[in-house]
């Protein structure tokens, strides 16, 4: 701690210089005499007459080349160390980079033990390997690129809906509703040490869960058919792990085959079995195969990307279905939405991580999430 404080004091005592981010330095049009850049060392190469560094601060995928006198090299100037470099920004003689930094001083603010640091210089680590280090993997080029695209995709989607008159609603993370009807919810309870009586089991006085969908709450604010898909799957030349039958949910292997069968283009599948879908989807009143007005969008390499439906706006239909499921009391608030000025409407949800998988061609969804959570793993 004391060493870090001394390093900061040394930095503060240097002549005043303009601090630039790596992205700004790389994009500069004119040289500058007094520039200060901070970042992590991505590579170190020491020659007899010159010392080369590449540093990055996370503002750009491309690193800034630093050229220095070998006398500025220190024992703790290693790959992964955090440094502050002050010097002159000059035109680079190399075609691959517009500017480079001629260092006058180099201070190692945060040393890095390269022997225990899990990321190694000039090594392309598999995504499965760096997944073990969620606190460090953002320093790798692969995850750095993924996180930047994730940020741009988030901004782009929000911008599209904003420009088209939609309102962004934050639905609750904690809910008393099982929206999708699967029953596989994480229930929230107080810790055992805080339970003084059986009545204190439910913190909110009713069973509460981590939500799986915000579609029902959003109602407070204002291809091919499934049957055709099943027939295609039944006639497929390949054997599926899950046998396709009418009335059964489409598995990922089925969805990927359907996309392939249709020419590797996005495919809409509509009109799913009534008994397969949640209670709020609109009854098509068809026969003999009873279906609801539901739709899934399937895309290459991923399977289902979006899922949506028309909502059952007719109160008698909704009441009848909730009674059969024994859910009338739990969803009285939802019935109220039909009693008081309801209109025909629909909704859909998109798996954002699946969208990133689709546009990036990433096989495992864990690698497009900054801090993935999955069975038997909750790192950090």
mmCIF file with all atom_site columns, N, CA and C in Angstrom, residues 175-176 187-188 201-209:
data_model
loop_
_atom_site.group_PDB
_atom_site.id
_atom_site.type_symbol
_atom_site.label_atom_id
_atom_site.label_alt_id
_atom_site.label_comp_id
_atom_site.label_asym_id
_atom_site.label_entity_id
_atom_site.label_seq_id
_atom_site.pdbx_PDB_ins_code
_atom_site.Cartn_x
_atom_site.Cartn_y
_atom_site.Cartn_z
_atom_site.occupancy
_atom_site.B_iso_or_equiv
_atom_site.pdbx_formal_charge
_atom_site.auth_seq_id
_atom_site.auth_comp_id
_atom_site.auth_asym_id
_atom_site.auth_atom_id
_atom_site.pdbx_PDB_model_num
ATOM 1  N N  . UNK A 1 175 ? -40.471 -11.246 -7.894 1.00 0.00 ? 175 UNK A N  1
ATOM 2  C CA . UNK A 1 175 ? -41.870 -11.331 -8.268 1.00 0.00 ? 175 UNK A CA 1
ATOM 3  C C  . UNK A 1 175 ? -42.546 -12.487 -7.558 1.00 0.00 ? 175 UNK A C  1
ATOM 4  N N  . UNK A 1 176 ? -43.856 -12.414 -7.448 1.00 0.00 ? 176 UNK A N  1
ATOM 5  C CA . UNK A 1 176 ? -44.635 -13.519 -6.879 1.00 0.00 ? 176 UNK A CA 1
ATOM 6  C C  . UNK A 1 176 ? -45.286 -14.350 -7.976 1.00 0.00 ? 176 UNK A C  1
ATOM 7  N N  . UNK A 1 187 ? -36.565 -19.389 -5.276 1.00 0.00 ? 187 UNK A N  1
ATOM 8  C CA . UNK A 1 187 ? -37.375 -18.742 -4.250 1.00 0.00 ? 187 UNK A CA 1
ATOM 9  C C  . UNK A 1 187 ? -36.494 -17.945 -3.306 1.00 0.00 ? 187 UNK A C  1
ATOM 10 N N  . UNK A 1 188 ? -37.026 -16.790 -2.860 1.00 0.00 ? 188 UNK A N  1
ATOM 11 C CA . UNK A 1 188 ? -36.295 -15.887 -1.972 1.00 0.00 ? 188 UNK A CA 1
ATOM 12 C C  . UNK A 1 188 ? -36.838 -16.043 -0.556 1.00 0.00 ? 188 UNK A C  1
ATOM 13 N N  . UNK A 1 201 ? -40.753 -16.865 7.382  1.00 0.00 ? 201 UNK A N  1
ATOM 14 C CA . UNK A 1 201 ? -40.152 -17.537 6.236  1.00 0.00 ? 201 UNK A CA 1
ATOM 15 C C  . UNK A 1 201 ? -40.253 -16.676 4.978  1.00 0.00 ? 201 UNK A C  1
ATOM 16 N N  . UNK A 1 202 ? -41.411 -16.053 4.779  1.00 0.00 ? 202 UNK A N  1
ATOM 17 C CA . UNK A 1 202 ? -41.627 -15.227 3.594  1.00 0.00 ? 202 UNK A CA 1
ATOM 18 C C  . UNK A 1 202 ? -41.392 -13.763 3.938  1.00 0.00 ? 202 UNK A C  1
ATOM 19 N N  . UNK A 1 203 ? -40.317 -13.214 3.431  1.00 0.00 ? 203 UNK A N  1
ATOM 20 C CA . UNK A 1 203 ? -39.943 -11.828 3.715  1.00 0.00 ? 203 UNK A CA 1
ATOM 21 C C  . UNK A 1 203 ? -41.033 -10.864 3.254  1.00 0.00 ? 203 UNK A C  1
ATOM 22 N N  . UNK A 1 204 ? -41.704 -11.218 2.114  1.00 0.00 ? 204 UNK A N  1
ATOM 23 C CA . UNK A 1 204 ? -42.737 -10.333 1.571  1.00 0.00 ? 204 UNK A CA 1
ATOM 24 C C  . UNK A 1 204 ? -44.146 -10.795 1.942  1.00 0.00 ? 204 UNK A C  1
ATOM 25 N N  . UNK A 1 205 ? -44.230 -11.709 2.911  1.00 0.00 ? 205 UNK A N  1
ATOM 26 C CA . UNK A 1 205 ? -45.505 -12.274 3.372  1.00 0.00 ? 205 UNK A CA 1
ATOM 27 C C  . UNK A 1 205 ? -46.148 -13.227 2.371  1.00 0.00 ? 205 UNK A C  1
ATOM 28 N N  . UNK A 1 206 ? -45.622 -13.295 1.169  1.00 0.00 ? 206 UNK A N  1
ATOM 29 C CA . UNK A 1 206 ? -46.061 -14.275 0.166  1.00 0.00 ? 206 UNK A CA 1
ATOM 30 C C  . UNK A 1 206 ? -44.809 -14.869 -0.454 1.00 0.00 ? 206 UNK A C  1
ATOM 31 N N  . UNK A 1 207 ? -44.889 -16.071 -1.026 1.00 0.00 ? 207 UNK A N  1
ATOM 32 C CA . UNK A 1 207 ? -43.722 -16.634 -1.711 1.00 0.00 ? 207 UNK A CA 1
ATOM 33 C C  . UNK A 1 207 ? -43.232 -15.692 -2.807 1.00 0.00 ? 207 UNK A C  1
ATOM 34 N N  . UNK A 1 208 ? -41.937 -15.417 -2.827 1.00 0.00 ? 208 UNK A N  1
ATOM 35 C CA . UNK A 1 208 ? -41.356 -14.516 -3.831 1.00 0.00 ? 208 UNK A CA 1
ATOM 36 C C  . UNK A 1 208 ? -40.213 -15.222 -4.539 1.00 0.00 ? 208 UNK A C  1
ATOM 37 N N  . UNK A 1 209 ? -40.017 -14.882 -5.818 1.00 0.00 ? 209 UNK A N  1
ATOM 38 C CA . UNK A 1 209 ? -39.039 -15.575 -6.637 1.00 0.00 ? 209 UNK A CA 1
ATOM 39 C C  . UNK A 1 209 ? -38.255 -14.569 -7.479 1.00 0.00 ? 209 UNK A C  1
#
